[in-house]
mmCIF file of C-alpha atoms in Angstrom:
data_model
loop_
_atom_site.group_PDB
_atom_site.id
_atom_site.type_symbol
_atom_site.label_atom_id
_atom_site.label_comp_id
_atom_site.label_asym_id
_atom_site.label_seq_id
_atom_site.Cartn_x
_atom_site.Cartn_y
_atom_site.Cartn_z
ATOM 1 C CA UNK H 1 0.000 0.000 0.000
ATOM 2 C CA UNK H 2 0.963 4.043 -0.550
ATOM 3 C CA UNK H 3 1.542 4.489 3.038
ATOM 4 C CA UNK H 4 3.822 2.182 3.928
ATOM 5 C CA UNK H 5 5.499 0.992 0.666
ATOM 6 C CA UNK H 6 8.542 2.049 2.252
ATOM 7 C CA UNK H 7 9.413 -0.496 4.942
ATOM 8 C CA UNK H 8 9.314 -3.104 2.497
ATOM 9 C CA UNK H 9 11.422 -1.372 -0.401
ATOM 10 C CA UNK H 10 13.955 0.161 2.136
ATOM 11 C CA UNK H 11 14.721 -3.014 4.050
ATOM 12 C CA UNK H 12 15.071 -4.780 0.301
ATOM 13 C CA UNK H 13 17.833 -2.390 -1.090
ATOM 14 C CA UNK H 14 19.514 -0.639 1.993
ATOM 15 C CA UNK H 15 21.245 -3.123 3.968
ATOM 16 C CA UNK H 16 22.792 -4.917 0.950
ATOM 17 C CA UNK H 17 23.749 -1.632 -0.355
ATOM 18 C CA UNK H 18 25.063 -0.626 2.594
ATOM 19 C CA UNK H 19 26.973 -4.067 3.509
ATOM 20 C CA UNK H 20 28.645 -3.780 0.077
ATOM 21 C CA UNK H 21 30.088 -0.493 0.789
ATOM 22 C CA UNK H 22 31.429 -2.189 4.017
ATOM 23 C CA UNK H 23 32.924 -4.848 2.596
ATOM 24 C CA UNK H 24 34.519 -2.702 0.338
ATOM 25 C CA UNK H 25 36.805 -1.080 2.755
ATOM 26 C CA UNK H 26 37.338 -4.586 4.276
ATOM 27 C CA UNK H 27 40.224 -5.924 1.887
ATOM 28 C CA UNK H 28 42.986 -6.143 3.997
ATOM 29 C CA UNK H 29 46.663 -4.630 2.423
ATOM 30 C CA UNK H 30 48.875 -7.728 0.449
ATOM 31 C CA UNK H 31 51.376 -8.932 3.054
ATOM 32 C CA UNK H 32 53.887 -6.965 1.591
ATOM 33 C CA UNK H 33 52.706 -3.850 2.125
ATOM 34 C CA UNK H 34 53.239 -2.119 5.318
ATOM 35 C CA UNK H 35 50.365 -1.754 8.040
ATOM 36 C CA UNK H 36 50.038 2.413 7.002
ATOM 37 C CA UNK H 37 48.998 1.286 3.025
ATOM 38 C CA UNK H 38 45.787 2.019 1.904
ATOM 39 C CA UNK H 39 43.031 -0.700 1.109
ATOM 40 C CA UNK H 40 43.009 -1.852 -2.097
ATOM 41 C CA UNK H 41 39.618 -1.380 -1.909
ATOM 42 C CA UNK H 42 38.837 1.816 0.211
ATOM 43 C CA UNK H 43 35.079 2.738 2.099
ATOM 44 C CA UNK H 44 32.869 4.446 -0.009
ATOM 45 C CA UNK H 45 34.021 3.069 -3.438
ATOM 46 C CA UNK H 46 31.148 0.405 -3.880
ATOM 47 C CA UNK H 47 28.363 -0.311 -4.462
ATOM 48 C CA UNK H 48 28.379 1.325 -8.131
ATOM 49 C CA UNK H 49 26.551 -1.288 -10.144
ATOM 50 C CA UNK H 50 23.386 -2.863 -8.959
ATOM 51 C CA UNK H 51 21.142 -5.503 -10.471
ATOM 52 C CA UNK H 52 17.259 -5.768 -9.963
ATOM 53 C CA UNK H 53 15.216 -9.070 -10.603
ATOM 54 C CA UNK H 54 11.838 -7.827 -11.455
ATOM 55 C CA UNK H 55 10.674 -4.432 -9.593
ATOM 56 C CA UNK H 56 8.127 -3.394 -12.222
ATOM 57 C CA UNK H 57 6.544 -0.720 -9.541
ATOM 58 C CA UNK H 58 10.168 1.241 -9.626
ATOM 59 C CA UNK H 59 10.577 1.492 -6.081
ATOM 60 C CA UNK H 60 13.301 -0.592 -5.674
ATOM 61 C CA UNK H 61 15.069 1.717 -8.325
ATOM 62 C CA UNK H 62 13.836 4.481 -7.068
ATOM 63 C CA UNK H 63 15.693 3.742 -3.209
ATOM 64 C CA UNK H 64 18.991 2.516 -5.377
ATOM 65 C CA UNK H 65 19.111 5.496 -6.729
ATOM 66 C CA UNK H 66 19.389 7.390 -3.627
ATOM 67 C CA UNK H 67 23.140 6.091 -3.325
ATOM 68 C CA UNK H 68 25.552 8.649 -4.834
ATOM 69 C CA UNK H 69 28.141 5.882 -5.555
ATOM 70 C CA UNK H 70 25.762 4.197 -8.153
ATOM 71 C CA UNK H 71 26.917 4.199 -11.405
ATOM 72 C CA UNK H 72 24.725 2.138 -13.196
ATOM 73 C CA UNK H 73 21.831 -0.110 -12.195
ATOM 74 C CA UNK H 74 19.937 -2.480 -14.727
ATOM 75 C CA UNK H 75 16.282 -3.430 -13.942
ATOM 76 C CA UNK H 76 15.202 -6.796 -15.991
ATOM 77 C CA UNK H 77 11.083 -7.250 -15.434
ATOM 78 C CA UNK H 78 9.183 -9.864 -17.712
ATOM 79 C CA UNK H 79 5.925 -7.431 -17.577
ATOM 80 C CA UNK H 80 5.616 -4.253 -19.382
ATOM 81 C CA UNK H 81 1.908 -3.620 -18.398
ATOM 82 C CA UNK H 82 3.206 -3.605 -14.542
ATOM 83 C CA UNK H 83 6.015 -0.792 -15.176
ATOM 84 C CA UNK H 84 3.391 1.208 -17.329
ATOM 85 C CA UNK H 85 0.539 0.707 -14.555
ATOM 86 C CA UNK H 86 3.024 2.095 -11.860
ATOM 87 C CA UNK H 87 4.351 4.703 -13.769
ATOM 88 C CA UNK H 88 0.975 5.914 -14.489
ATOM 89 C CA UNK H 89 -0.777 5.817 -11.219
ATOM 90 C CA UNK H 90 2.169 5.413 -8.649
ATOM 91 C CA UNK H 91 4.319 8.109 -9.785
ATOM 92 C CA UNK H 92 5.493 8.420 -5.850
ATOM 93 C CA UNK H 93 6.793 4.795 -6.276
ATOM 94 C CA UNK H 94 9.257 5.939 -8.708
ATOM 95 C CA UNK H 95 7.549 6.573 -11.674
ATOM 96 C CA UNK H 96 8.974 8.580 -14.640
ATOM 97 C CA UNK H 97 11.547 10.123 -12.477
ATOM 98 C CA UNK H 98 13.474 6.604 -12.181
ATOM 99 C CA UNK H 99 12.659 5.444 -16.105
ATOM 100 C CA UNK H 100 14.587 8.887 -17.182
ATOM 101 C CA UNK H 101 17.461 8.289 -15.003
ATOM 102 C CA UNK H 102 20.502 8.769 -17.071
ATOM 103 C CA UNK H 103 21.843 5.752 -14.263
ATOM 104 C CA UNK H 104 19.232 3.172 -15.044
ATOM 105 C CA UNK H 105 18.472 0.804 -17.519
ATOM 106 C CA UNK H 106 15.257 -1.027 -17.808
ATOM 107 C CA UNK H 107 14.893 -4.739 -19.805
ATOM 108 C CA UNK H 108 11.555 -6.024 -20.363
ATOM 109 C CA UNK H 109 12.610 -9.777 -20.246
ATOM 110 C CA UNK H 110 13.291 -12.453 -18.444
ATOM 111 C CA UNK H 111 15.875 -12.237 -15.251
ATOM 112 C CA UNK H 112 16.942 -15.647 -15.147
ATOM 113 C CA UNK H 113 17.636 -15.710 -19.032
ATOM 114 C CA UNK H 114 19.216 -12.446 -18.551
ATOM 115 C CA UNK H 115 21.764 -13.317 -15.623
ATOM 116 C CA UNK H 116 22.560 -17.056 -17.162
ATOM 117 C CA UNK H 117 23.850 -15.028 -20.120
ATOM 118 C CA UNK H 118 25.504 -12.303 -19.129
ATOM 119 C CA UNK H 119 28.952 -11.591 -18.681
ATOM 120 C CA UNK H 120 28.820 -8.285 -16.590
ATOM 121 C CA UNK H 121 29.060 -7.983 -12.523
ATOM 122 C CA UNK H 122 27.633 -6.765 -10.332
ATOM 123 C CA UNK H 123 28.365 -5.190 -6.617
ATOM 124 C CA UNK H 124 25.005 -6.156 -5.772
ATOM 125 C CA UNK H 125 22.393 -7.899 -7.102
ATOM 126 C CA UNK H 126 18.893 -7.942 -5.452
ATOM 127 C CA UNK H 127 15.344 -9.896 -6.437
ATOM 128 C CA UNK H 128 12.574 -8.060 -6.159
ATOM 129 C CA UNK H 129 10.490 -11.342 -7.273
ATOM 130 C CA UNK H 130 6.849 -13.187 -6.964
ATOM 131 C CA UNK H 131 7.596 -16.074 -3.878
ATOM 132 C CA UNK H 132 8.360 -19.576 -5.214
ATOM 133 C CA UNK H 133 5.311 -20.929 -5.728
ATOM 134 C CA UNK H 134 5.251 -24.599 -7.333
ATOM 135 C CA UNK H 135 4.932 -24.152 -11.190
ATOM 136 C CA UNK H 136 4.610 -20.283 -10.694
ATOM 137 C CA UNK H 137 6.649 -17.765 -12.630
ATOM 138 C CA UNK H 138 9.315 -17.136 -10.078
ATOM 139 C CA UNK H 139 10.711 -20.548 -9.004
ATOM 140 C CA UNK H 140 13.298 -20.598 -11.647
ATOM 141 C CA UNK H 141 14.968 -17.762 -9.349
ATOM 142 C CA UNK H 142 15.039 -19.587 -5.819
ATOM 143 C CA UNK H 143 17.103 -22.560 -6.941
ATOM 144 C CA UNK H 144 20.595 -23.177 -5.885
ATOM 145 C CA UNK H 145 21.665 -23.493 -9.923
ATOM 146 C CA UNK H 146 20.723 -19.803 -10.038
ATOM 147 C CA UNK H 147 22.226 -18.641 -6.437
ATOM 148 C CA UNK H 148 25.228 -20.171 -7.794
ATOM 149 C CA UNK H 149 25.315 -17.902 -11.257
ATOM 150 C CA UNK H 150 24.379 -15.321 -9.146
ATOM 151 C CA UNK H 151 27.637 -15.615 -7.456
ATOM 152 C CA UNK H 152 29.743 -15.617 -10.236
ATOM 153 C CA UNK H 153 28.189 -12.316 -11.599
ATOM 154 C CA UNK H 154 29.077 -10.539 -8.010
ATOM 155 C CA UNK H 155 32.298 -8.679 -7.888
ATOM 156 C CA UNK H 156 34.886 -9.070 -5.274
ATOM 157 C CA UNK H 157 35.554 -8.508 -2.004
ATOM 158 C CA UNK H 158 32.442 -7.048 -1.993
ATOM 159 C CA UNK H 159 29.630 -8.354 -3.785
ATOM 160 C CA UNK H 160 26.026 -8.869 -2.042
ATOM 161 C CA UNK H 161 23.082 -10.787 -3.300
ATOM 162 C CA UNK H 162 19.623 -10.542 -1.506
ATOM 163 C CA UNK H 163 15.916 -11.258 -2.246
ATOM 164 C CA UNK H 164 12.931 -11.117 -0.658
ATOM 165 C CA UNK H 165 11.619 -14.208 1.188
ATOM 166 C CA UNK H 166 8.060 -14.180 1.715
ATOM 167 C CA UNK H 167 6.499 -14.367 4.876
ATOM 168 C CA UNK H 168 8.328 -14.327 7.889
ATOM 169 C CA UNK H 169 5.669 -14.570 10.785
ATOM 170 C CA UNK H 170 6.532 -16.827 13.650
ATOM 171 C CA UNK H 171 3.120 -18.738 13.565
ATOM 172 C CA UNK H 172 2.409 -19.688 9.584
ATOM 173 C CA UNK H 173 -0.629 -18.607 8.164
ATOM 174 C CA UNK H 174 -2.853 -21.486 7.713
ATOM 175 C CA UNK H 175 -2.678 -21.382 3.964
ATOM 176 C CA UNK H 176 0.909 -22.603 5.039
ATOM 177 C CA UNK H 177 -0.187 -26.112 5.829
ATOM 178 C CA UNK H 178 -1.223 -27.840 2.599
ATOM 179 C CA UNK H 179 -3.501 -29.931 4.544
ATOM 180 C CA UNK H 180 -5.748 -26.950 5.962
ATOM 181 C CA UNK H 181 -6.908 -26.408 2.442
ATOM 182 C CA UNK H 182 -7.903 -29.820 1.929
ATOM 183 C CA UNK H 183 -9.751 -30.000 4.551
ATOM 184 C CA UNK H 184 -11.795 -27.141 3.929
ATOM 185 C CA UNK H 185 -12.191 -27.357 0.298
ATOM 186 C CA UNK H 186 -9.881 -24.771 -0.857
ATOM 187 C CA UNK H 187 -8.478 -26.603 -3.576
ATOM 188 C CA UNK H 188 -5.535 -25.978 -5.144
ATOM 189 C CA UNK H 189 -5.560 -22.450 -3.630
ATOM 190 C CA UNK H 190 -4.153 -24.159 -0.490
ATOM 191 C CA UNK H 191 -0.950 -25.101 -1.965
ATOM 192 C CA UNK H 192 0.885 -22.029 -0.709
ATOM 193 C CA UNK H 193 3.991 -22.741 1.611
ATOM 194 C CA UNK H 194 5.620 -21.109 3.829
ATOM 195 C CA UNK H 195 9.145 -19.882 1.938
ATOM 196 C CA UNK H 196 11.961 -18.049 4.493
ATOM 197 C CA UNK H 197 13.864 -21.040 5.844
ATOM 198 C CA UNK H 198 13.880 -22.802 2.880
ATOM 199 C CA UNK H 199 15.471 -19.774 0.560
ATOM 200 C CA UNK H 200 17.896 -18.940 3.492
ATOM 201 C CA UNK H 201 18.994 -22.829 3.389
ATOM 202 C CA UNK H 202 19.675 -23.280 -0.181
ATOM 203 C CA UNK H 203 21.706 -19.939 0.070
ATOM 204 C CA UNK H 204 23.382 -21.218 3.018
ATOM 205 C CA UNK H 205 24.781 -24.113 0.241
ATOM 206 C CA UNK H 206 26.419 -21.157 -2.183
ATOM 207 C CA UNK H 207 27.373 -17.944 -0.201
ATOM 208 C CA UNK H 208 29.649 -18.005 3.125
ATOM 209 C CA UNK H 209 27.127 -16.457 4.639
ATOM 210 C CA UNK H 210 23.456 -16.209 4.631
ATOM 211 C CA UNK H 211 21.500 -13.614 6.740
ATOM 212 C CA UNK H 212 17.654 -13.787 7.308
ATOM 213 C CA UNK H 213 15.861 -10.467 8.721
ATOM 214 C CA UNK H 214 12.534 -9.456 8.504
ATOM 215 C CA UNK H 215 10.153 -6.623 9.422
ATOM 216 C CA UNK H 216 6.751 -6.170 9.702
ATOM 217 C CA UNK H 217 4.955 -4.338 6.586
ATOM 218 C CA UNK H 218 1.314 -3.486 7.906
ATOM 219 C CA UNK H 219 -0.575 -3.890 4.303
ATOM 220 C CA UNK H 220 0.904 -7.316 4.335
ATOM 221 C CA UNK H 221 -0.404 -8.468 7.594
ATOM 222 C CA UNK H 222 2.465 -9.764 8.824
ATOM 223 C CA UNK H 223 6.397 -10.241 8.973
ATOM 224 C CA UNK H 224 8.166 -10.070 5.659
ATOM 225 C CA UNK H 225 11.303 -12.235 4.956
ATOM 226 C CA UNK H 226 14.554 -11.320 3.032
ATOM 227 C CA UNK H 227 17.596 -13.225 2.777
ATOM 228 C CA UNK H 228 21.126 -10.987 2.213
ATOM 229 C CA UNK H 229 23.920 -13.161 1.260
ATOM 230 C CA UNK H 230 27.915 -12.910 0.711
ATOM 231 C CA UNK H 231 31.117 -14.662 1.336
ATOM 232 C CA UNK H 232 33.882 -13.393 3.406
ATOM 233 C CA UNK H 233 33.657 -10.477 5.465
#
């Protein structure tokens, strides 16, 4: 919803943003070098290029964009109706304002296609992505064959992947439990599941490290998942 849009886009985009600018500065000097040398990779000089996996409402652009050390940022969505919609009536989301930045680039296409054939990197690369429902659009992107690509497209020391995660709530919904729906008719409606622990396992299996956090976004009802991972640091 308009009114609190925010908590969900800002917790997406900022601490990966932010982590990558930290590990950055983390590099420490070749063992040659005396302890007064410089980083080889000093604070502040990363992120500069981001990735987004889907955001067709912009606001995910919009909030990379608000990092001065972004140089360019390329936003692959398979829906063009979405990214008009948006534009037209949620201007505040981003709008115009992010399709005419001289920073971004937007590809209508597929972001699976477009990161298995790529050959550029990225300092960060975040999914802004429908959950992993079975047979759905968006389970191509939760496997540990694409985590793994992901990897090789982040740069180094200081590259950061992270995607959203679904629902995070400490007590499932019931259209969590397969069985519920059943029982009550639902149908294949029912055939939901819950998403976090599973996404932050399978990254566990590619990246050094895999961080779950979550907040609570009021229009959704509950607590929302994301999953930020990296190696070293």
């Amino acid at each position: 919803a308009e009114h609190d849009e925010f908590v969900y886009h800002e917790s997406l985009v900022h601490p990966a943003l932010f982590w990558s600018a930290l590990l950055s500065g983390t590099a420490s000097s070749s063992p040659s070098s005396s302890p007064s040398s410089s980083l080889r990779h000093p604070p502040g000089t990363a992120p500069k290029s981001v990735f987004i996996g889907g955001g067709g409402e912009l606001a995910t652009a919009r909030e990379v964009l608000r990092h001065s050390t972004i140089s360019r940022l390329v936003m692959v969505d398979i829906d063009p109706q979405v990214i008009d919609v948006c534009k037209r009536f949620l201007p505040e989301w981003g709008g115009q304002a992010v399709l005419d930045h001289p920073k971004f680039q937007l590809v209508v296409g597929d972001a699976h296609k477009y990161l298995m054939e790529t050959k550029e990197t990225f300092d960060v690369i975040i999914m802004d992505i429908s959950d992993p429902i079975e047979a759905g659009p968006g389970i191509a992107l939760y496997t540990q064959e694409f985590y793994r690509r992901a990897k090789e497209l982040l740069s180094k020391p200081n590259g950061v992947f992270v995607t959203q995660a679904g629902s995070a709530d400490f007590v499932p919904h019931p259209h969590a439990f397969p069985e519920v729906g059943r029982e009550n008719g639902d149908g294949d409606a029912s055939r939901e599941t819950t998403c976090f622990a599973p996404i932050m396992n399978t990254l566990a299996t590619v990246f050094d490290h895999a961080v779950p956090y979550s907040c609570p976004v009021a229009s959704f009802g509950e607590d929302w998942g994301f999953v930020m991972a990296f190696d070293g640091g």
